[in-house]
Amino acid sequence: MKHVMFMCFLLLVINTYAISTYPNSETDKAGSISGTVLDAKLKQPLPYVNVIIKNTNDEILTGGITLDNGSFIIDKIEEGDIVLNVQYIGYKNYVKKIKIGKGNYKVDVGNIYLEEELESLEEVTVIAETSTIQQKVDRKVINVGKDLANMGTATEIMTAVPSINVDAQTGDISLRGNQNVRVMVDGKLSNIPTAQLLRQLPSSSIKQIELITNPSAKYNPEGMSGLINIILHKNTNIGFNGGLNVGLRYQKEAKFNSSINMNYRNGKINLYGSYGNNIRKGINTGLITQIENNSFQTLNILDNNKSHLYKIGVDYYLNDKNTISIFTNQNTFDSSNDFRSDYIFRSNMQNNQRQFTNSMNENGSSQYNFNYKLDFNKEGRNLELEVDYNDFDNEIDTDNIQIGNNTRPNFIELTVMDRERTTINLDYVDPISDKAKLELGLQAMLFDNLIEYESDARVRNQNGIYIPTLTDYDYKRNIYSAYINYNKKFEKWSYQIGLRAESVNVDANAIEIDLSTNNETLFPFENDYFQIYPSLFFTFNPTEKNSYQLSYSRRVDRPSVGQVNPIPEWNTPLVSNFGNQELEPQFTNSIEANYTKRLKKGNITGGVFYRIIEDEINRAVKIDRSDLLSNRFILTFDNFDNTTAYGFELSSNYRPTKWWSFNASFDLYSQTQKGIAERIDPTLLNPTENDIIVESVEVNNVIWNFRVFNNFRASKKLSFSAFGMYRGKNTGLNFEMDPMYFVNLGMRYSFLENNKATFSLNFNDVLNTQEIGISSDRPYSQTAEFVPEFRTFFVGLSYKFGGGKYRAKSRKRRDNNEKSGGGGFL
């Protein structure tokens, strides 16, 4: 905590210094300079570029930064000879001498084309050597360089991204210590589960990762901790272009991934396609020890997964004002899971149990997208219509074999799932003036989820006899929304105010059938509500080296299908996992402030946030009423009291020398969690339901993380990297996770003409320190240890082919609002 206070103090000193050095000279006769900054090769606008005005003595007079469209205007410039200096990390400086005076007070320099440093240039796709972090008005942007692009998959990249934690076992991710986050790819969401998608997505295809922690009203309000948008490379060069990537990761089992993308652009048509696969086996072992009954449970899990992703699309440029785009994503996934669990009673060996589970999982996803964009004569004014349909089919067939006394009989589970989502967006943008912009939009999102579950012996009836059951669960949710955003810029500051209105209709129904008697039990649920979600943003740029942001938004976290589904997701001898159909949405009011200091060799960003969460959704651990003697319990979800959360983040990019650069981040989050937990007195020999004790629990959880990624450039072709991370203790309502730290090393070598090919080699968990340790006092005193394949070697090869002049279609980025999903492949 002393180190945290020191960093806060350091940040305050920097702020004070920045303000005290702010120039404030004005004259009666002042001029202005305007222009637009573009990438010299891509011909695309560069936002947030430093524009500095100096006198002939190299003293800074004033300055500013470019807007999203690359434009800038700097007012109140003194008469006389001045020097225009345009600077951006990874690009060569642009310098031009200008005279402000009679007949030349308003200077328009037109387009300024910045060239990248020679060491960063490639023929097909421009990728910086090292990753950088940018703090923008409403998001933090991680520009993925070669150091991260050769890590294997998106899962590995997420480990190195500030503010994000990756669950080493499940692959699920959390943002700012909270798993209520929405993940998108190119602003779109698919029905593919997030963990599955990230493992399928090659790291080399990722251009940027946006952390949108306080989204504006234009974005759907789903996700308590915000949105993560993965932006992929768009290869739309003239002619034929593409890239090929292969990678292999290994510890105990092999994990192979490869991808190829191709693009052909000629005249009015841009045709593109891609294919990627991920073929992996994984071993995970675990040990759960229960203290009261002197027992332990061992777990041995072998996964065998195969996935294939396909995409094909076309952009048709009717003319300069009209563009039509159509694409489809297709995904197939085939998985087998062999699970063995031994439940050992040290004091009474006759009660020992063993469970063998073999699970087969097959799913497929199809996405079809249509986009039409109309540009009006007025620059920047446009109307865009998008229709997106997504279908996901999943079938899981599980055989459960039970061995031992007092066990359930062997049983089979079959789960069939079908999800459909249709999204229609209509967006209008109108730049009212050079410094004001209006955005309007409508959205309809129709979601339908049907699950059929059958088991021949999962639950007991009132006589204690296991019975075959069939359960159908139909969940429908329709959302209709409209938004308005207004943005206004002034000389040194700007603001944006927005409002989103949503009408939501939820209709769910579960039908459970006792197959031995054909008796049906109905569990209907409806929830209709209307909500308003305001958002507000302020930015202040006193100098070209200092910028401040302050934002507020109201958000919602609607329960996912997995959280409300009353059908069991999985079973072990000790634990069953169910959803809670009665869950209500939770609402969050969030305020955030950020400060960015631009340094000569990098930048530093610090920020704080505060959240108030209403009707918080959290894990609930309950005693399994059907088996009180075996210490079985159920994991589910429930709504609890209002809670608060706050945090502090600090990140920096810095290049001490030409051969060494690094980005480092520190984050600390604190959250008060309230809930309930159940337990039974372990001294009771024959407990009943009346002996279950329900406790109110309150936990103050403080978790902190530190990451640093170093890049060492040995030559123009050879570089090395070292990544280190420390994650502090994480305390939840029912479980406490031990701290974790590890170090990864890597190297990259580029070869062939124009460095078109790159060979990479990574060694993860070099010190063999990465492990998962969990302890709990509720509902039983227990500890758990899990050892996935952390210590892995990775070897990869990427190759780019083709060339040509760049001309890309400008597509909007949009989020959607389903909890467990990611996005299309490309």
mmCIF file of C-alpha atoms in Angstrom, residues 25-371:
data_model
loop_
_atom_site.group_PDB
_atom_site.id
_atom_site.type_symbol
_atom_site.label_atom_id
_atom_site.label_comp_id
_atom_site.label_asym_id
_atom_site.label_seq_id
_atom_site.Cartn_x
_atom_site.Cartn_y
_atom_site.Cartn_z
ATOM 1 C CA SER A 25 0.798 34.227 -23.819
ATOM 2 C CA GLU A 26 -1.655 36.158 -25.979
ATOM 3 C CA THR A 27 -1.375 39.182 -28.213
ATOM 4 C CA ASP A 28 -3.887 41.475 -29.748
ATOM 5 C CA LYS A 29 -3.087 40.177 -33.228
ATOM 6 C CA ALA A 30 -3.221 36.392 -33.144
ATOM 7 C CA GLY A 31 -3.249 33.867 -35.949
ATOM 8 C CA SER A 32 -4.308 30.267 -36.399
ATOM 9 C CA ILE A 33 -2.977 27.129 -38.090
ATOM 10 C CA SER A 34 -5.128 24.237 -39.303
ATOM 11 C CA GLY A 35 -4.582 21.008 -41.206
ATOM 12 C CA THR A 36 -5.076 17.246 -41.284
ATOM 13 C CA VAL A 37 -2.529 14.583 -40.303
ATOM 14 C CA LEU A 38 -2.521 11.300 -42.271
ATOM 15 C CA ASP A 39 -0.485 8.105 -42.376
ATOM 16 C CA ALA A 40 1.791 8.490 -45.409
ATOM 17 C CA LYS A 41 1.365 4.874 -46.506
ATOM 18 C CA LEU A 42 -2.173 4.037 -45.472
ATOM 19 C CA LYS A 43 -3.604 7.472 -46.286
ATOM 20 C CA GLN A 44 -5.703 7.150 -43.132
ATOM 21 C CA PRO A 45 -6.235 9.920 -40.547
ATOM 22 C CA LEU A 46 -4.152 9.749 -37.376
ATOM 23 C CA PRO A 47 -6.031 10.837 -34.221
ATOM 24 C CA TYR A 48 -4.412 12.165 -31.029
ATOM 25 C CA VAL A 49 -1.200 13.325 -32.741
ATOM 26 C CA ASN A 50 0.843 16.018 -30.950
ATOM 27 C CA VAL A 51 0.861 19.361 -32.851
ATOM 28 C CA ILE A 52 3.388 21.765 -31.297
ATOM 29 C CA ILE A 53 3.967 25.437 -32.080
ATOM 30 C CA LYS A 54 7.460 26.771 -31.240
ATOM 31 C CA ASN A 55 9.297 30.022 -31.795
ATOM 32 C CA THR A 56 12.650 30.261 -33.590
ATOM 33 C CA ASN A 57 14.422 29.741 -30.244
ATOM 34 C CA ASP A 58 12.835 26.291 -29.983
ATOM 35 C CA GLU A 59 10.589 27.432 -27.111
ATOM 36 C CA ILE A 60 7.061 25.970 -26.960
ATOM 37 C CA LEU A 61 4.341 28.589 -27.467
ATOM 38 C CA THR A 62 1.203 26.480 -27.690
ATOM 39 C CA GLY A 63 -0.129 23.291 -29.249
ATOM 40 C CA GLY A 64 -2.875 20.706 -29.394
ATOM 41 C CA ILE A 65 -3.797 17.244 -30.641
ATOM 42 C CA THR A 66 -5.614 15.981 -33.725
ATOM 43 C CA LEU A 67 -9.238 14.810 -33.671
ATOM 44 C CA ASP A 68 -10.544 11.371 -34.694
ATOM 45 C CA ASN A 69 -10.524 12.458 -38.360
ATOM 46 C CA GLY A 70 -6.900 13.665 -38.080
ATOM 47 C CA SER A 71 -7.773 17.368 -38.266
ATOM 48 C CA PHE A 72 -6.498 20.108 -35.964
ATOM 49 C CA ILE A 73 -6.819 23.864 -35.499
ATOM 50 C CA ILE A 74 -4.670 25.944 -33.142
ATOM 51 C CA ASP A 75 -5.728 29.515 -32.363
ATOM 52 C CA LYS A 76 -4.163 32.542 -30.661
ATOM 53 C CA ILE A 77 -0.689 32.236 -32.197
ATOM 54 C CA GLU A 78 1.561 35.288 -31.881
ATOM 55 C CA GLU A 79 2.711 37.258 -34.915
ATOM 56 C CA GLY A 80 6.130 36.380 -36.222
ATOM 57 C CA ASP A 81 8.133 33.401 -37.387
ATOM 58 C CA ILE A 82 7.057 30.109 -35.824
ATOM 59 C CA VAL A 83 7.861 26.424 -36.299
ATOM 60 C CA LEU A 84 5.135 23.791 -36.725
ATOM 61 C CA ASN A 85 6.225 20.469 -35.226
ATOM 62 C CA VAL A 86 4.043 17.331 -35.589
ATOM 63 C CA GLN A 87 5.062 14.343 -33.439
ATOM 64 C CA TYR A 88 3.646 10.833 -33.040
ATOM 65 C CA ILE A 89 5.186 7.722 -31.488
ATOM 66 C CA GLY A 90 6.543 5.380 -34.181
ATOM 67 C CA TYR A 91 6.542 8.099 -36.885
ATOM 68 C CA LYS A 92 9.116 10.581 -38.150
ATOM 69 C CA ASN A 93 8.698 14.173 -36.929
ATOM 70 C CA TYR A 94 7.225 16.714 -39.348
ATOM 71 C CA VAL A 95 8.731 20.225 -39.155
ATOM 72 C CA LYS A 96 7.702 23.342 -41.134
ATOM 73 C CA LYS A 97 8.544 27.016 -40.721
ATOM 74 C CA ILE A 98 5.608 29.449 -41.036
ATOM 75 C CA LYS A 99 5.282 33.225 -40.785
ATOM 76 C CA ILE A 100 2.214 34.612 -39.022
ATOM 77 C CA GLY A 101 1.492 38.207 -39.991
ATOM 78 C CA LYS A 102 -0.307 40.605 -42.275
ATOM 79 C CA GLY A 103 -2.222 38.726 -44.947
ATOM 80 C CA ASN A 104 -1.326 35.384 -43.400
ATOM 81 C CA TYR A 105 -3.151 35.146 -40.060
ATOM 82 C CA LYS A 106 -5.165 32.043 -40.938
ATOM 83 C CA VAL A 107 -2.844 29.356 -42.280
ATOM 84 C CA ASP A 108 -4.175 26.077 -43.680
ATOM 85 C CA VAL A 109 -1.275 23.662 -44.204
ATOM 86 C CA GLY A 110 -3.568 21.056 -45.808
ATOM 87 C CA ASN A 111 -2.699 17.367 -45.486
ATOM 88 C CA ILE A 112 0.398 16.403 -43.501
ATOM 89 C CA TYR A 113 1.626 12.892 -44.268
ATOM 90 C CA LEU A 114 3.624 11.262 -41.481
ATOM 91 C CA GLU A 115 6.021 8.475 -42.382
ATOM 92 C CA GLU A 116 6.729 5.604 -40.024
ATOM 93 C CA GLU A 117 10.251 4.960 -38.774
ATOM 94 C CA LEU A 118 12.113 2.804 -41.277
ATOM 95 C CA GLU A 119 12.506 -0.020 -38.785
ATOM 96 C CA SER A 120 8.711 -0.337 -38.547
ATOM 97 C CA LEU A 121 7.860 -0.434 -42.262
ATOM 98 C CA GLU A 122 6.488 -3.529 -43.989
ATOM 99 C CA GLU A 123 5.185 -3.882 -47.513
ATOM 100 C CA VAL A 124 1.700 -5.195 -46.823
ATOM 101 C CA THR A 125 0.547 -4.362 -43.318
ATOM 102 C CA VAL A 126 2.216 -1.725 -41.164
ATOM 103 C CA ILE A 127 2.854 -3.176 -37.702
ATOM 104 C CA ALA A 128 4.905 -1.310 -35.118
ATOM 105 C CA GLU A 129 7.844 -3.108 -33.537
ATOM 106 C CA THR A 130 6.551 -2.665 -29.995
ATOM 107 C CA SER A 131 3.069 -2.327 -28.524
ATOM 108 C CA THR A 132 1.893 1.043 -27.241
ATOM 109 C CA ILE A 133 -0.942 2.220 -25.001
ATOM 110 C CA GLN A 134 -3.023 5.310 -25.786
ATOM 111 C CA GLN A 135 -5.557 6.963 -23.480
ATOM 112 C CA LYS A 136 -8.372 8.405 -25.599
ATOM 113 C CA VAL A 137 -11.493 10.275 -24.574
ATOM 114 C CA ASP A 138 -13.639 7.246 -23.767
ATOM 115 C CA ARG A 139 -11.272 4.284 -24.075
ATOM 116 C CA LYS A 140 -7.766 2.944 -23.627
ATOM 117 C CA VAL A 141 -6.241 1.601 -26.854
ATOM 118 C CA ILE A 142 -3.498 -1.034 -26.927
ATOM 119 C CA ASN A 143 -1.802 -0.967 -30.323
ATOM 120 C CA VAL A 144 -0.516 -4.510 -30.807
ATOM 121 C CA GLY A 145 3.045 -4.545 -32.083
ATOM 122 C CA LYS A 146 5.233 -7.455 -33.130
ATOM 123 C CA ASP A 147 6.152 -8.143 -29.507
ATOM 124 C CA LEU A 148 2.571 -9.246 -28.733
ATOM 125 C CA ALA A 149 1.499 -10.319 -32.233
ATOM 126 C CA ASN A 150 3.637 -13.462 -32.085
ATOM 127 C CA MET A 151 2.347 -14.866 -28.773
ATOM 128 C CA GLY A 152 0.027 -17.505 -30.289
ATOM 129 C CA THR A 153 -3.642 -16.676 -29.698
ATOM 130 C CA ALA A 154 -5.760 -13.835 -28.372
ATOM 131 C CA THR A 155 -5.824 -15.540 -24.963
ATOM 132 C CA GLU A 156 -2.055 -15.079 -24.587
ATOM 133 C CA ILE A 157 -2.270 -11.420 -25.641
ATOM 134 C CA MET A 158 -5.004 -10.721 -23.079
ATOM 135 C CA THR A 159 -2.660 -11.890 -20.307
ATOM 136 C CA ALA A 160 -0.329 -8.993 -21.115
ATOM 137 C CA VAL A 161 -3.032 -6.294 -21.445
ATOM 138 C CA PRO A 162 -3.406 -3.849 -18.505
ATOM 139 C CA SER A 163 -6.563 -4.139 -16.372
ATOM 140 C CA ILE A 164 -7.436 -7.596 -17.789
ATOM 141 C CA ASN A 165 -7.118 -10.914 -15.960
ATOM 142 C CA VAL A 166 -7.461 -14.302 -17.668
ATOM 143 C CA ASP A 167 -8.740 -17.328 -15.752
ATOM 144 C CA ALA A 168 -6.030 -19.920 -16.376
ATOM 145 C CA GLN A 169 -8.475 -22.839 -16.158
ATOM 146 C CA THR A 170 -11.592 -21.649 -17.980
ATOM 147 C CA GLY A 171 -10.095 -18.973 -20.242
ATOM 148 C CA ASP A 172 -12.732 -16.467 -19.049
ATOM 149 C CA ILE A 173 -11.586 -12.882 -18.680
ATOM 150 C CA SER A 174 -12.324 -10.074 -16.248
ATOM 151 C CA LEU A 175 -11.823 -6.316 -16.527
ATOM 152 C CA ARG A 176 -10.859 -4.330 -13.441
ATOM 153 C CA GLY A 177 -11.389 -7.410 -11.291
ATOM 154 C CA ASN A 178 -14.930 -8.042 -12.583
ATOM 155 C CA GLN A 179 -16.141 -10.702 -15.044
ATOM 156 C CA ASN A 180 -19.187 -8.659 -16.074
ATOM 157 C CA VAL A 181 -17.535 -7.481 -19.281
ATOM 158 C CA ARG A 182 -18.586 -7.793 -22.925
ATOM 159 C CA VAL A 183 -16.047 -8.935 -25.524
ATOM 160 C CA MET A 184 -16.417 -7.996 -29.195
ATOM 161 C CA VAL A 185 -14.413 -8.398 -32.382
ATOM 162 C CA ASP A 186 -14.560 -5.415 -34.741
ATOM 163 C CA GLY A 187 -17.496 -4.112 -32.734
ATOM 164 C CA LYS A 188 -19.596 -7.229 -33.257
ATOM 165 C CA LEU A 189 -20.624 -10.061 -30.990
ATOM 166 C CA SER A 190 -21.209 -13.680 -31.902
ATOM 167 C CA ASN A 191 -22.785 -16.516 -29.966
ATOM 168 C CA ILE A 192 -19.449 -18.337 -29.650
ATOM 169 C CA PRO A 193 -18.442 -18.484 -25.952
ATOM 170 C CA THR A 194 -15.729 -15.941 -25.153
ATOM 171 C CA ALA A 195 -13.068 -18.397 -23.938
ATOM 172 C CA GLN A 196 -13.545 -20.597 -27.010
ATOM 173 C CA LEU A 197 -13.330 -17.634 -29.378
ATOM 174 C CA LEU A 198 -10.157 -16.147 -27.871
ATOM 175 C CA ARG A 199 -8.359 -19.481 -28.138
ATOM 176 C CA GLN A 200 -9.310 -19.688 -31.814
ATOM 177 C CA LEU A 201 -8.234 -16.155 -32.739
ATOM 178 C CA PRO A 202 -4.562 -15.914 -33.911
ATOM 179 C CA SER A 203 -2.638 -13.172 -32.135
ATOM 180 C CA SER A 204 -1.048 -12.066 -35.421
ATOM 181 C CA SER A 205 -4.469 -11.008 -36.763
ATOM 182 C CA ILE A 206 -5.040 -8.467 -33.955
ATOM 183 C CA LYS A 207 -4.318 -4.797 -34.651
ATOM 184 C CA GLN A 208 -5.693 -3.129 -31.523
ATOM 185 C CA ILE A 209 -7.497 -3.906 -28.279
ATOM 186 C CA GLU A 210 -9.847 -1.235 -26.953
ATOM 187 C CA LEU A 211 -10.769 -1.114 -23.270
ATOM 188 C CA ILE A 212 -13.981 0.933 -23.153
ATOM 189 C CA THR A 213 -14.547 1.227 -19.421
ATOM 190 C CA ASN A 214 -17.091 4.071 -19.578
ATOM 191 C CA PRO A 215 -18.886 3.778 -22.951
ATOM 192 C CA SER A 216 -20.973 6.599 -24.384
ATOM 193 C CA ALA A 217 -24.720 6.405 -25.050
ATOM 194 C CA LYS A 218 -24.013 5.187 -28.600
ATOM 195 C CA TYR A 219 -22.932 1.864 -27.125
ATOM 196 C CA ASN A 220 -25.241 -0.662 -25.572
ATOM 197 C CA PRO A 221 -25.160 -0.225 -21.780
ATOM 198 C CA GLU A 222 -24.423 -3.909 -21.096
ATOM 199 C CA GLY A 223 -21.435 -4.810 -18.908
ATOM 200 C CA MET A 224 -20.696 -3.488 -15.437
ATOM 201 C CA SER A 225 -16.944 -3.118 -15.972
ATOM 202 C CA GLY A 226 -17.226 -2.093 -19.621
ATOM 203 C CA LEU A 227 -16.410 -3.408 -23.093
ATOM 204 C CA ILE A 228 -13.381 -5.031 -24.693
ATOM 205 C CA ASN A 229 -13.253 -4.557 -28.465
ATOM 206 C CA ILE A 230 -10.669 -6.536 -30.450
ATOM 207 C CA ILE A 231 -9.866 -4.805 -33.752
ATOM 208 C CA LEU A 232 -8.372 -6.993 -36.476
ATOM 209 C CA HIS A 233 -6.139 -6.054 -39.379
ATOM 210 C CA LYS A 234 -8.046 -5.031 -42.500
ATOM 211 C CA ASN A 235 -6.097 -6.169 -45.547
ATOM 212 C CA THR A 236 -7.715 -4.204 -48.400
ATOM 213 C CA ASN A 237 -4.712 -3.318 -50.548
ATOM 214 C CA ILE A 238 -5.048 -3.005 -54.313
ATOM 215 C CA GLY A 239 -4.398 -6.345 -56.011
ATOM 216 C CA PHE A 240 -3.938 -9.680 -54.313
ATOM 217 C CA ASN A 241 -2.638 -9.745 -50.711
ATOM 218 C CA GLY A 242 -2.630 -12.023 -47.719
ATOM 219 C CA GLY A 243 -0.862 -13.625 -44.816
ATOM 220 C CA LEU A 244 -0.115 -17.068 -43.390
ATOM 221 C CA ASN A 245 0.492 -17.959 -39.723
ATOM 222 C CA VAL A 246 1.311 -21.247 -37.975
ATOM 223 C CA GLY A 247 2.109 -21.911 -34.320
ATOM 224 C CA LEU A 248 2.731 -24.811 -31.934
ATOM 225 C CA ARG A 249 2.593 -24.701 -28.123
ATOM 226 C CA TYR A 250 3.645 -27.663 -25.991
ATOM 227 C CA GLN A 251 4.161 -28.842 -22.422
ATOM 228 C CA LYS A 252 2.458 -32.188 -21.836
ATOM 229 C CA GLU A 253 0.185 -32.062 -24.893
ATOM 230 C CA ALA A 254 0.422 -30.282 -28.250
ATOM 231 C CA LYS A 255 -1.590 -27.174 -29.134
ATOM 232 C CA PHE A 256 -1.524 -26.172 -32.809
ATOM 233 C CA ASN A 257 -3.046 -23.154 -34.517
ATOM 234 C CA SER A 258 -2.797 -21.768 -38.036
ATOM 235 C CA SER A 259 -4.549 -19.220 -40.219
ATOM 236 C CA ILE A 260 -4.528 -17.794 -43.703
ATOM 237 C CA ASN A 261 -6.196 -14.625 -44.957
ATOM 238 C CA MET A 262 -6.466 -13.417 -48.539
ATOM 239 C CA ASN A 263 -7.785 -10.277 -50.157
ATOM 240 C CA TYR A 264 -8.321 -9.126 -53.734
ATOM 241 C CA ARG A 265 -9.173 -5.503 -54.495
ATOM 242 C CA ASN A 266 -9.743 -4.136 -57.990
ATOM 243 C CA GLY A 267 -11.861 -1.132 -58.889
ATOM 244 C CA LYS A 268 -15.220 -1.108 -57.134
ATOM 245 C CA ILE A 269 -14.998 -4.587 -55.589
ATOM 246 C CA ASN A 270 -13.025 -5.777 -52.587
ATOM 247 C CA LEU A 271 -13.230 -9.556 -52.047
ATOM 248 C CA TYR A 272 -11.726 -11.156 -48.956
ATOM 249 C CA GLY A 273 -11.676 -14.476 -47.146
ATOM 250 C CA SER A 274 -9.917 -16.248 -44.288
ATOM 251 C CA TYR A 275 -9.550 -19.595 -42.587
ATOM 252 C CA GLY A 276 -8.200 -20.416 -39.143
ATOM 253 C CA ASN A 277 -7.984 -23.460 -36.916
ATOM 254 C CA ASN A 278 -7.043 -24.373 -33.371
ATOM 255 C CA ILE A 279 -6.253 -28.000 -32.530
ATOM 256 C CA ARG A 280 -5.272 -28.508 -28.918
ATOM 257 C CA LYS A 281 -5.029 -31.024 -26.130
ATOM 258 C CA GLY A 282 -4.782 -29.958 -22.511
ATOM 259 C CA ILE A 283 -4.158 -31.630 -19.159
ATOM 260 C CA ASN A 284 -5.382 -30.155 -15.871
ATOM 261 C CA THR A 285 -4.984 -31.755 -12.461
ATOM 262 C CA GLY A 286 -6.486 -30.659 -9.160
ATOM 263 C CA LEU A 287 -6.807 -31.502 -5.474
ATOM 264 C CA ILE A 288 -9.680 -30.402 -3.208
ATOM 265 C CA THR A 289 -9.290 -31.038 0.530
ATOM 266 C CA GLN A 290 -12.183 -30.788 3.006
ATOM 267 C CA ILE A 291 -11.090 -30.245 6.582
ATOM 268 C CA GLU A 292 -14.139 -31.214 8.675
ATOM 269 C CA ASN A 293 -14.731 -34.704 7.296
ATOM 270 C CA ASN A 294 -11.026 -35.436 6.706
ATOM 271 C CA SER A 295 -11.525 -36.109 2.982
ATOM 272 C CA PHE A 296 -10.017 -35.040 -0.293
ATOM 273 C CA GLN A 297 -10.968 -35.115 -3.960
ATOM 274 C CA THR A 298 -8.527 -35.537 -6.858
ATOM 275 C CA LEU A 299 -9.324 -34.342 -10.372
ATOM 276 C CA ASN A 300 -7.674 -35.326 -13.648
ATOM 277 C CA ILE A 301 -8.975 -33.688 -16.814
ATOM 278 C CA LEU A 302 -7.918 -34.232 -20.433
ATOM 279 C CA ASP A 303 -9.345 -31.930 -23.107
ATOM 280 C CA ASN A 304 -9.138 -32.552 -26.842
ATOM 281 C CA ASN A 305 -10.483 -29.644 -28.903
ATOM 282 C CA LYS A 306 -10.645 -28.933 -32.629
ATOM 283 C CA SER A 307 -12.078 -25.752 -34.111
ATOM 284 C CA HIS A 308 -12.265 -24.285 -37.607
ATOM 285 C CA LEU A 309 -13.270 -20.760 -38.594
ATOM 286 C CA TYR A 310 -14.127 -19.487 -42.071
ATOM 287 C CA LYS A 311 -14.973 -16.059 -43.370
ATOM 288 C CA ILE A 312 -15.811 -14.671 -46.795
ATOM 289 C CA GLY A 313 -17.037 -11.195 -47.664
ATOM 290 C CA VAL A 314 -17.272 -8.505 -50.300
ATOM 291 C CA ASP A 315 -17.307 -4.692 -50.259
ATOM 292 C CA TYR A 316 -18.973 -3.105 -53.296
ATOM 293 C CA TYR A 317 -18.299 0.598 -53.875
ATOM 294 C CA LEU A 318 -21.299 1.760 -55.955
ATOM 295 C CA ASN A 319 -19.822 5.263 -56.113
ATOM 296 C CA ASP A 320 -18.121 7.751 -53.794
ATOM 297 C CA LYS A 321 -21.330 8.099 -51.754
ATOM 298 C CA ASN A 322 -22.709 4.556 -51.531
ATOM 299 C CA THR A 323 -21.084 1.359 -50.246
ATOM 300 C CA ILE A 324 -22.573 -2.101 -49.683
ATOM 301 C CA SER A 325 -20.784 -4.776 -47.657
ATOM 302 C CA ILE A 326 -21.750 -8.404 -47.038
ATOM 303 C CA PHE A 327 -19.858 -11.057 -45.097
ATOM 304 C CA THR A 328 -20.418 -14.381 -43.361
ATOM 305 C CA ASN A 329 -18.531 -16.107 -40.539
ATOM 306 C CA GLN A 330 -18.768 -19.884 -40.087
ATOM 307 C CA ASN A 331 -17.377 -21.745 -37.085
ATOM 308 C CA THR A 332 -17.247 -25.449 -36.199
ATOM 309 C CA PHE A 333 -16.039 -26.821 -32.867
ATOM 310 C CA ASP A 334 -15.518 -30.436 -31.762
ATOM 311 C CA SER A 335 -14.386 -31.281 -28.242
ATOM 312 C CA SER A 336 -14.016 -34.343 -26.055
ATOM 313 C CA ASN A 337 -13.389 -34.182 -22.306
ATOM 314 C CA ASP A 338 -12.234 -37.110 -20.157
ATOM 315 C CA PHE A 339 -12.689 -36.414 -16.454
ATOM 316 C CA ARG A 340 -11.786 -38.635 -13.487
ATOM 317 C CA SER A 341 -12.466 -37.714 -9.868
ATOM 318 C CA ASP A 342 -11.658 -39.724 -6.726
ATOM 319 C CA TYR A 343 -13.380 -38.752 -3.466
ATOM 320 C CA ILE A 344 -11.396 -40.239 -0.550
ATOM 321 C CA PHE A 345 -12.486 -40.361 3.113
ATOM 322 C CA ARG A 346 -9.402 -40.909 5.247
ATOM 323 C CA SER A 347 -11.461 -41.826 8.354
ATOM 324 C CA ASN A 348 -13.939 -44.133 6.606
ATOM 325 C CA MET A 349 -12.618 -45.742 3.432
ATOM 326 C CA GLN A 350 -15.957 -47.488 2.806
ATOM 327 C CA ASN A 351 -17.464 -44.164 1.738
ATOM 328 C CA ASN A 352 -14.868 -43.606 -0.998
ATOM 329 C CA GLN A 353 -16.294 -42.679 -4.396
ATOM 330 C CA ARG A 354 -14.999 -42.426 -7.945
ATOM 331 C CA GLN A 355 -16.539 -40.686 -10.942
ATOM 332 C CA PHE A 356 -15.618 -41.112 -14.613
ATOM 333 C CA THR A 357 -17.080 -38.581 -17.014
ATOM 334 C CA ASN A 358 -16.710 -38.545 -20.771
ATOM 335 C CA SER A 359 -18.200 -35.517 -22.488
ATOM 336 C CA MET A 360 -18.561 -34.855 -26.230
ATOM 337 C CA ASN A 361 -19.221 -31.257 -27.273
ATOM 338 C CA GLU A 362 -20.028 -30.226 -30.836
ATOM 339 C CA ASN A 363 -21.104 -26.738 -31.807
ATOM 340 C CA GLY A 364 -21.365 -24.577 -34.870
ATOM 341 C CA SER A 365 -21.946 -20.871 -35.372
ATOM 342 C CA SER A 366 -23.086 -18.936 -38.438
ATOM 343 C CA GLN A 367 -23.057 -15.161 -38.805
ATOM 344 C CA TYR A 368 -24.481 -13.189 -41.746
ATOM 345 C CA ASN A 369 -23.947 -9.434 -41.938
ATOM 346 C CA PHE A 370 -25.291 -6.772 -44.337
ATOM 347 C CA ASN A 371 -24.113 -3.161 -44.213
#
